[in-house]
Amino acid sequence: AQSVSQHNHHVILSEAASLELGCNYSYGGTVNLFWYVQYPGQHLQLLLKYFSGDPLVKGIKGFEAEFIKSKFSFNLRKPSVQWSDTAEYFCAVIPSLYGGATNKLIFGTGTLLAVQP
Amino acid sequence: GAVVSQHPSWVICKSGTSVKIECRSLDFQATTMFWYRQFPKQSLMLMATSNEGSKATYEQGVEKDKFLINHASLTLSTLTVTSAHPEDSSFYICSAERGVGTDTQYFGPGTRLTVL
């Protein structure tokens, strides 16, 4: 079945450590890619998105993601995490269907990141 | 900008009753709004796409007669869970697309529904 996979369900890091969260999707054709973050008790917020162009996308709060088409991946990175990055991170995809486009967001299962001070 | 609100933030109701959840885009107009459901420790699952002035499009497996969606204006969509049962207890989240075809959704804070 077509899906969005996030391999790490729970990640624990110390402050200043580097972060990489994996995201793979199984849809063919053109896709729009997103990373959303949900801080404790808050709503989902857009971190960054990729539609086209430079496959290395920079988002808010020092996050970036790289789209590798050949690997169907869109991994999220941050060189040095802070305690305030503790949150749940969701990768999401809008796949384009043959014969038309859809604006339906398909979410991955999420990765819970805990940063220890 | 791009603030989406939901009301109520949580609701407890008896089995068999109906519950209405509102989703509003506060500072922009949203032709398209989306309704998601999130079970504990699971991801968001799209329930339906709500277009202003037309019928909602439901995802496979979502009962349209149970989850009534009305998108009466460019800033308001409502989800009514009719004849709610305990298995409908969940976290319901709406989102709104800012601009037509932008593919960028802004999310509300969610509504926790508990059916006793």
PDB file of C-alpha atoms in Angstrom:
ATOM      1  CA  ALA A   1       0.000   0.000   0.000  1.00  0.00           C
ATOM      2  CA  GLN A   2       1.140   3.523  -0.678  1.00  0.00           C
ATOM      3  CA  SER A   3       2.270   5.231   2.476  1.00  0.00           C
ATOM      4  CA  VAL A   4       4.543   7.608   4.320  1.00  0.00           C
ATOM      5  CA  SER A   5       7.029   5.966   6.674  1.00  0.00           C
ATOM      6  CA  GLN A   6       8.879   7.485   9.577  1.00  0.00           C
ATOM      7  CA  HIS A   7      11.357   4.975  10.847  1.00  0.00           C
ATOM      8  CA  ASN A   8      12.049   6.408  14.268  1.00  0.00           C
ATOM      9  CA  HIS A   9       9.069   6.473  16.586  1.00  0.00           C
ATOM     10  CA  HIS A  10      10.929   7.835  19.560  1.00  0.00           C
ATOM     11  CA  VAL A  11      14.261   9.670  19.619  1.00  0.00           C
ATOM     12  CA  ILE A  12      16.105  10.893  22.685  1.00  0.00           C
ATOM     13  CA  LEU A  13      19.002  13.329  22.291  1.00  0.00           C
ATOM     14  CA  SER A  14      21.084  15.548  24.468  1.00  0.00           C
ATOM     15  CA  GLU A  15      21.221  19.264  23.814  1.00  0.00           C
ATOM     16  CA  ALA A  16      23.650  20.268  21.046  1.00  0.00           C
ATOM     17  CA  ALA A  17      23.449  16.839  19.433  1.00  0.00           C
ATOM     18  CA  SER A  18      22.680  16.649  15.729  1.00  0.00           C
ATOM     19  CA  LEU A  19      19.302  15.406  14.582  1.00  0.00           C
ATOM     20  CA  GLU A  20      18.195  13.495  11.550  1.00  0.00           C
ATOM     21  CA  LEU A  21      14.680  12.101  11.254  1.00  0.00           C
ATOM     22  CA  GLY A  22      13.936   9.777   8.380  1.00  0.00           C
ATOM     23  CA  CYS A  23      10.927   9.974   6.104  1.00  0.00           C
ATOM     24  CA  ASN A  24      10.226   7.794   3.101  1.00  0.00           C
ATOM     25  CA  TYR A  25       7.193   7.720   0.874  1.00  0.00           C
ATOM     26  CA  SER A  26       5.981   5.223  -1.659  1.00  0.00           C
ATOM     27  CA  TYR A  27       4.071   7.428  -4.099  1.00  0.00           C
ATOM     28  CA  GLY A  28       5.255   7.759  -7.664  1.00  0.00           C
ATOM     29  CA  GLY A  29       5.164  10.890  -9.750  1.00  0.00           C
ATOM     30  CA  THR A  30       5.263  14.422  -8.447  1.00  0.00           C
ATOM     31  CA  VAL A  31       4.889  14.916  -4.725  1.00  0.00           C
ATOM     32  CA  ASN A  32       4.762  17.897  -2.415  1.00  0.00           C
ATOM     33  CA  LEU A  33       6.548  17.218   0.851  1.00  0.00           C
ATOM     34  CA  PHE A  34       6.131  18.692   4.308  1.00  0.00           C
ATOM     35  CA  TRP A  35       7.420  18.471   7.832  1.00  0.00           C
ATOM     36  CA  TYR A  36       5.079  19.539  10.615  1.00  0.00           C
ATOM     37  CA  VAL A  37       5.900  19.875  14.302  1.00  0.00           C
ATOM     38  CA  GLN A  38       3.571  19.580  17.267  1.00  0.00           C
ATOM     39  CA  TYR A  39       4.910  20.993  20.521  1.00  0.00           C
ATOM     40  CA  PRO A  40       3.370  19.674  23.736  1.00  0.00           C
ATOM     41  CA  GLY A  41      -0.159  21.002  24.085  1.00  0.00           C
ATOM     42  CA  GLN A  42      -0.031  22.943  20.850  1.00  0.00           C
ATOM     43  CA  HIS A  43      -1.371  22.499  17.352  1.00  0.00           C
ATOM     44  CA  LEU A  44       0.512  21.306  14.312  1.00  0.00           C
ATOM     45  CA  GLN A  45       2.814  23.911  12.805  1.00  0.00           C
ATOM     46  CA  LEU A  46       4.524  23.875   9.445  1.00  0.00           C
ATOM     47  CA  LEU A  47       8.312  23.526   9.731  1.00  0.00           C
ATOM     48  CA  LEU A  48       9.145  23.458   6.052  1.00  0.00           C
ATOM     49  CA  LYS A  49       7.909  22.308   2.694  1.00  0.00           C
ATOM     50  CA  TYR A  50       9.242  21.245  -0.674  1.00  0.00           C
ATOM     51  CA  PHE A  51       7.359  21.674  -3.921  1.00  0.00           C
ATOM     52  CA  SER A  52      10.134  22.018  -6.498  1.00  0.00           C
ATOM     53  CA  GLY A  53      13.562  23.542  -7.086  1.00  0.00           C
ATOM     54  CA  ASP A  54      16.504  23.205  -4.735  1.00  0.00           C
ATOM     55  CA  PRO A  55      16.106  19.835  -3.005  1.00  0.00           C
ATOM     56  CA  LEU A  56      17.670  21.207   0.175  1.00  0.00           C
ATOM     57  CA  VAL A  57      14.966  23.164   1.932  1.00  0.00           C
ATOM     58  CA  LYS A  58      15.474  25.409   4.917  1.00  0.00           C
ATOM     59  CA  GLY A  59      12.685  25.926   7.397  1.00  0.00           C
ATOM     60  CA  ILE A  60      12.049  27.699  10.633  1.00  0.00           C
ATOM     61  CA  LYS A  61      14.070  27.305  13.833  1.00  0.00           C
ATOM     62  CA  GLY A  62      17.182  26.062  12.065  1.00  0.00           C
ATOM     63  CA  PHE A  63      15.613  22.959  10.547  1.00  0.00           C
ATOM     64  CA  GLU A  64      16.303  21.784   7.025  1.00  0.00           C
ATOM     65  CA  ALA A  65      15.274  18.823   4.918  1.00  0.00           C
ATOM     66  CA  GLU A  66      16.674  17.206   1.822  1.00  0.00           C
ATOM     67  CA  PHE A  67      14.556  15.706  -0.914  1.00  0.00           C
ATOM     68  CA  ILE A  68      16.270  12.751  -2.575  1.00  0.00           C
ATOM     69  CA  LYS A  69      14.020  11.659  -5.393  1.00  0.00           C
ATOM     70  CA  SER A  70      15.877   8.436  -6.139  1.00  0.00           C
ATOM     71  CA  LYS A  71      15.451   7.319  -2.543  1.00  0.00           C
ATOM     72  CA  PHE A  72      11.887   8.601  -2.144  1.00  0.00           C
ATOM     73  CA  SER A  73      13.120  10.319   0.986  1.00  0.00           C
ATOM     74  CA  PHE A  74      12.704  13.667   2.689  1.00  0.00           C
ATOM     75  CA  ASN A  75      14.780  13.547   5.866  1.00  0.00           C
ATOM     76  CA  LEU A  76      14.666  16.312   8.431  1.00  0.00           C
ATOM     77  CA  ARG A  77      17.884  17.621   9.967  1.00  0.00           C
ATOM     78  CA  LYS A  78      19.099  20.073  12.533  1.00  0.00           C
ATOM     79  CA  PRO A  79      22.793  20.419  13.376  1.00  0.00           C
ATOM     80  CA  SER A  80      22.323  21.232  17.063  1.00  0.00           C
ATOM     81  CA  VAL A  81      19.085  20.580  18.929  1.00  0.00           C
ATOM     82  CA  GLN A  82      17.796  22.494  21.914  1.00  0.00           C
ATOM     83  CA  TRP A  83      15.567  21.458  24.770  1.00  0.00           C
ATOM     84  CA  SER A  84      12.796  23.529  23.197  1.00  0.00           C
ATOM     85  CA  ASP A  85      12.832  21.236  20.154  1.00  0.00           C
ATOM     86  CA  THR A  86      11.138  18.554  22.246  1.00  0.00           C
ATOM     87  CA  ALA A  87       8.032  17.792  20.218  1.00  0.00           C
ATOM     88  CA  GLU A  88       6.427  15.350  17.846  1.00  0.00           C
ATOM     89  CA  TYR A  89       7.474  15.633  14.221  1.00  0.00           C
ATOM     90  CA  PHE A  90       5.308  14.542  11.320  1.00  0.00           C
ATOM     91  CA  CYS A  91       6.342  14.031   7.743  1.00  0.00           C
ATOM     92  CA  ALA A  92       3.537  14.489   5.217  1.00  0.00           C
ATOM     93  CA  VAL A  93       3.091  14.098   1.503  1.00  0.00           C
ATOM     94  CA  ILE A  94       0.637  15.392  -1.055  1.00  0.00           C
ATOM     95  CA  PRO A  95       0.825  12.926  -3.913  1.00  0.00           C
ATOM     96  CA  SER A  96      -0.215  13.781  -7.417  1.00  0.00           C
ATOM     97  CA  LEU A  97      -2.492  11.219  -8.947  1.00  0.00           C
ATOM     98  CA  TYR A  98      -2.489  10.327 -12.576  1.00  0.00           C
ATOM     99  CA  GLY A  99      -4.804  12.634 -14.486  1.00  0.00           C
ATOM    100  CA  GLY A 100      -4.967  15.276 -11.826  1.00  0.00           C
ATOM    101  CA  ALA A 101      -3.709  16.646  -8.578  1.00  0.00           C
ATOM    102  CA  THR A 102      -4.890  16.123  -5.081  1.00  0.00           C
ATOM    103  CA  ASN A 103      -4.360  18.324  -2.083  1.00  0.00           C
ATOM    104  CA  LYS A 104      -4.772  15.490   0.392  1.00  0.00           C
ATOM    105  CA  LEU A 105      -2.070  15.375   3.029  1.00  0.00           C
ATOM    106  CA  ILE A 106      -0.911  11.888   3.875  1.00  0.00           C
ATOM    107  CA  PHE A 107       0.868  11.813   7.224  1.00  0.00           C
ATOM    108  CA  GLY A 108       3.550   9.571   8.566  1.00  0.00           C
ATOM    109  CA  THR A 109       3.145   8.061  12.019  1.00  0.00           C
ATOM    110  CA  GLY A 110       5.219  10.741  13.692  1.00  0.00           C
ATOM    111  CA  THR A 111       8.472  10.794  15.642  1.00  0.00           C
ATOM    112  CA  LEU A 112       8.529  11.856  19.232  1.00  0.00           C
ATOM    113  CA  LEU A 113      11.726  13.773  19.970  1.00  0.00           C
ATOM    114  CA  ALA A 114      12.831  14.304  23.537  1.00  0.00           C
ATOM    115  CA  VAL A 115      15.831  16.582  24.082  1.00  0.00           C
ATOM    116  CA  GLN A 116      17.525  16.270  27.427  1.00  0.00           C
ATOM    117  CA  PRO A 117      19.078  19.446  28.872  1.00  0.00           C
TER     118      PRO A 117
ATOM    119  CA  GLY B   1      -1.122  35.167  10.283  1.00  0.00           C
ATOM    120  CA  ALA B   2      -2.900  31.953   9.199  1.00  0.00           C
ATOM    121  CA  VAL B   3      -4.624  31.159  12.473  1.00  0.00           C
ATOM    122  CA  VAL B   4      -7.185  28.385  12.661  1.00  0.00           C
ATOM    123  CA  SER B   5      -9.366  27.899  15.714  1.00  0.00           C
ATOM    124  CA  GLN B   6     -11.562  25.050  16.822  1.00  0.00           C
ATOM    125  CA  HIS B   7     -14.436  25.024  19.247  1.00  0.00           C
ATOM    126  CA  PRO B   8     -14.875  23.367  21.604  1.00  0.00           C
ATOM    127  CA  SER B   9     -11.399  22.234  22.611  1.00  0.00           C
ATOM    128  CA  TRP B  10     -12.885  19.287  24.427  1.00  0.00           C
ATOM    129  CA  VAL B  11     -16.336  17.786  24.824  1.00  0.00           C
ATOM    130  CA  ILE B  12     -17.839  14.904  26.741  1.00  0.00           C
ATOM    131  CA  CYS B  13     -21.193  13.566  25.652  1.00  0.00           C
ATOM    132  CA  LYS B  14     -23.494  10.629  26.219  1.00  0.00           C
ATOM    133  CA  SER B  15     -23.788   7.822  23.724  1.00  0.00           C
ATOM    134  CA  GLY B  16     -26.483   8.544  21.158  1.00  0.00           C
ATOM    135  CA  THR B  17     -26.188  12.295  21.213  1.00  0.00           C
ATOM    136  CA  SER B  18     -24.797  14.516  18.465  1.00  0.00           C
ATOM    137  CA  VAL B  19     -21.834  16.815  18.805  1.00  0.00           C
ATOM    138  CA  LYS B  20     -20.906  19.758  16.593  1.00  0.00           C
ATOM    139  CA  ILE B  21     -17.317  20.928  16.224  1.00  0.00           C
ATOM    140  CA  GLU B  22     -16.509  24.267  14.605  1.00  0.00           C
ATOM    141  CA  CYS B  23     -13.410  25.139  12.631  1.00  0.00           C
ATOM    142  CA  ARG B  24     -12.695  28.764  11.800  1.00  0.00           C
ATOM    143  CA  SER B  25      -9.963  30.464   9.825  1.00  0.00           C
ATOM    144  CA  LEU B  26      -9.498  33.682  11.773  1.00  0.00           C
ATOM    145  CA  ASP B  27      -7.418  35.865   9.506  1.00  0.00           C
ATOM    146  CA  PHE B  28      -7.827  34.407   6.046  1.00  0.00           C
ATOM    147  CA  GLN B  29     -10.434  32.914   3.787  1.00  0.00           C
ATOM    148  CA  ALA B  30     -10.317  29.193   3.211  1.00  0.00           C
ATOM    149  CA  THR B  31     -12.021  27.703   0.194  1.00  0.00           C
ATOM    150  CA  THR B  32     -10.947  24.275   1.349  1.00  0.00           C
ATOM    151  CA  MET B  33     -10.859  22.872   4.855  1.00  0.00           C
ATOM    152  CA  PHE B  34      -9.954  19.391   5.964  1.00  0.00           C
ATOM    153  CA  TRP B  35     -11.040  17.220   8.853  1.00  0.00           C
ATOM    154  CA  TYR B  36      -8.672  14.701  10.420  1.00  0.00           C
ATOM    155  CA  ARG B  37      -8.952  12.171  13.171  1.00  0.00           C
ATOM    156  CA  GLN B  38      -6.072  11.178  15.405  1.00  0.00           C
ATOM    157  CA  PHE B  39      -6.110   8.130  17.620  1.00  0.00           C
ATOM    158  CA  PRO B  40      -3.703   7.882  20.558  1.00  0.00           C
ATOM    159  CA  LYS B  41      -0.127   7.309  19.462  1.00  0.00           C
ATOM    160  CA  GLN B  42      -1.179   7.267  15.814  1.00  0.00           C
ATOM    161  CA  SER B  43      -0.928   9.687  12.976  1.00  0.00           C
ATOM    162  CA  LEU B  44      -3.572  11.983  11.569  1.00  0.00           C
ATOM    163  CA  MET B  45      -5.987  10.300   9.226  1.00  0.00           C
ATOM    164  CA  LEU B  46      -7.863  12.420   6.728  1.00  0.00           C
ATOM    165  CA  MET B  47     -11.608  12.019   7.111  1.00  0.00           C
ATOM    166  CA  ALA B  48     -12.956  14.446   4.563  1.00  0.00           C
ATOM    167  CA  THR B  49     -12.250  17.487   2.445  1.00  0.00           C
ATOM    168  CA  SER B  50     -14.669  20.344   2.868  1.00  0.00           C
ATOM    169  CA  ASN B  51     -15.186  22.852   0.069  1.00  0.00           C
ATOM    170  CA  GLU B  52     -17.111  26.054   0.599  1.00  0.00           C
ATOM    171  CA  GLY B  53     -20.512  25.929  -1.019  1.00  0.00           C
ATOM    172  CA  SER B  54     -20.379  22.294  -2.048  1.00  0.00           C
ATOM    173  CA  LYS B  55     -20.644  18.837  -0.578  1.00  0.00           C
ATOM    174  CA  ALA B  56     -17.715  17.429   1.313  1.00  0.00           C
ATOM    175  CA  THR B  57     -15.612  14.657  -0.145  1.00  0.00           C
ATOM    176  CA  TYR B  58     -15.209  11.771   2.262  1.00  0.00           C
ATOM    177  CA  GLU B  59     -12.336   9.332   2.438  1.00  0.00           C
ATOM    178  CA  GLN B  60     -12.956   5.657   1.988  1.00  0.00           C
ATOM    179  CA  GLY B  61     -14.406   4.087   5.093  1.00  0.00           C
ATOM    180  CA  VAL B  62     -15.720   7.337   6.588  1.00  0.00           C
ATOM    181  CA  GLU B  63     -19.499   7.363   6.982  1.00  0.00           C
ATOM    182  CA  LYS B  64     -20.835  10.594   5.548  1.00  0.00           C
ATOM    183  CA  ASP B  65     -24.148  10.206   7.345  1.00  0.00           C
ATOM    184  CA  LYS B  66     -22.382   9.892  10.663  1.00  0.00           C
ATOM    185  CA  PHE B  67     -19.863  12.675  10.198  1.00  0.00           C
ATOM    186  CA  LEU B  68     -21.803  15.575   8.707  1.00  0.00           C
ATOM    187  CA  ILE B  69     -19.700  18.377   7.318  1.00  0.00           C
ATOM    188  CA  ASN B  70     -20.976  21.831   6.434  1.00  0.00           C
ATOM    189  CA  HIS B  71     -18.742  24.499   4.932  1.00  0.00           C
ATOM    190  CA  ALA B  72     -21.178  27.377   4.846  1.00  0.00           C
ATOM    191  CA  SER B  73     -18.717  30.232   4.541  1.00  0.00           C
ATOM    192  CA  LEU B  74     -15.101  30.898   3.615  1.00  0.00           C
ATOM    193  CA  THR B  75     -14.118  31.009   7.269  1.00  0.00           C
ATOM    194  CA  LEU B  76     -16.218  28.305   8.878  1.00  0.00           C
ATOM    195  CA  SER B  77     -16.571  24.560   8.540  1.00  0.00           C
ATOM    196  CA  THR B  78     -18.452  22.376  10.982  1.00  0.00           C
ATOM    197  CA  LEU B  79     -18.213  18.667  11.722  1.00  0.00           C
ATOM    198  CA  THR B  80     -21.207  17.059  13.413  1.00  0.00           C
ATOM    199  CA  VAL B  81     -20.755  13.621  14.877  1.00  0.00           C
ATOM    200  CA  THR B  82     -24.257  12.196  14.845  1.00  0.00           C
ATOM    201  CA  SER B  83     -25.465   9.549  17.268  1.00  0.00           C
ATOM    202  CA  ALA B  84     -22.035   9.367  18.828  1.00  0.00           C
ATOM    203  CA  HIS B  85     -20.768   6.109  20.309  1.00  0.00           C
ATOM    204  CA  PRO B  86     -17.746   5.393  22.489  1.00  0.00           C
ATOM    205  CA  GLU B  87     -15.745   4.244  19.461  1.00  0.00           C
ATOM    206  CA  ASP B  88     -16.093   7.783  18.064  1.00  0.00           C
ATOM    207  CA  SER B  89     -14.033   9.074  20.958  1.00  0.00           C
ATOM    208  CA  SER B  90     -10.953  10.615  19.420  1.00  0.00           C
ATOM    209  CA  PHE B  91      -9.043  13.791  18.715  1.00  0.00           C
ATOM    210  CA  TYR B  92     -10.533  15.667  15.769  1.00  0.00           C
ATOM    211  CA  ILE B  93      -8.370  18.216  13.999  1.00  0.00           C
ATOM    212  CA  CYS B  94      -9.270  20.582  11.217  1.00  0.00           C
ATOM    213  CA  SER B  95      -7.042  22.432   8.830  1.00  0.00           C
ATOM    214  CA  ALA B  96      -7.571  25.178   6.300  1.00  0.00           C
ATOM    215  CA  GLU B  97      -5.830  25.776   3.038  1.00  0.00           C
ATOM    216  CA  ARG B  98      -4.775  29.370   2.673  1.00  0.00           C
ATOM    217  CA  GLY B  99      -5.338  30.356  -0.921  1.00  0.00           C
ATOM    218  CA  VAL B 100      -6.633  28.136  -3.685  1.00  0.00           C
ATOM    219  CA  GLY B 101      -4.287  25.341  -4.665  1.00  0.00           C
ATOM    220  CA  THR B 102      -1.466  26.417  -2.372  1.00  0.00           C
ATOM    221  CA  ASP B 103      -1.192  22.929  -0.908  1.00  0.00           C
ATOM    222  CA  THR B 104      -0.234  24.438   2.441  1.00  0.00           C
ATOM    223  CA  GLN B 105      -2.577  23.689   5.304  1.00  0.00           C
ATOM    224  CA  TYR B 106      -2.808  25.469   8.635  1.00  0.00           C
ATOM    225  CA  PHE B 107      -4.069  23.409  11.512  1.00  0.00           C
ATOM    226  CA  GLY B 108      -6.432  24.052  14.346  1.00  0.00           C
ATOM    227  CA  PRO B 109      -5.619  23.003  17.919  1.00  0.00           C
ATOM    228  CA  GLY B 110      -7.957  20.013  17.803  1.00  0.00           C
ATOM    229  CA  THR B 111     -11.041  18.902  19.702  1.00  0.00           C
ATOM    230  CA  ARG B 112     -10.960  16.024  22.157  1.00  0.00           C
ATOM    231  CA  LEU B 113     -14.251  14.113  21.996  1.00  0.00           C
ATOM    232  CA  THR B 114     -15.114  11.605  24.690  1.00  0.00           C
ATOM    233  CA  VAL B 115     -18.318   9.638  24.320  1.00  0.00           C
ATOM    234  CA  LEU B 116     -19.522   7.910  27.469  1.00  0.00           C
TER     235      LEU B 116
END
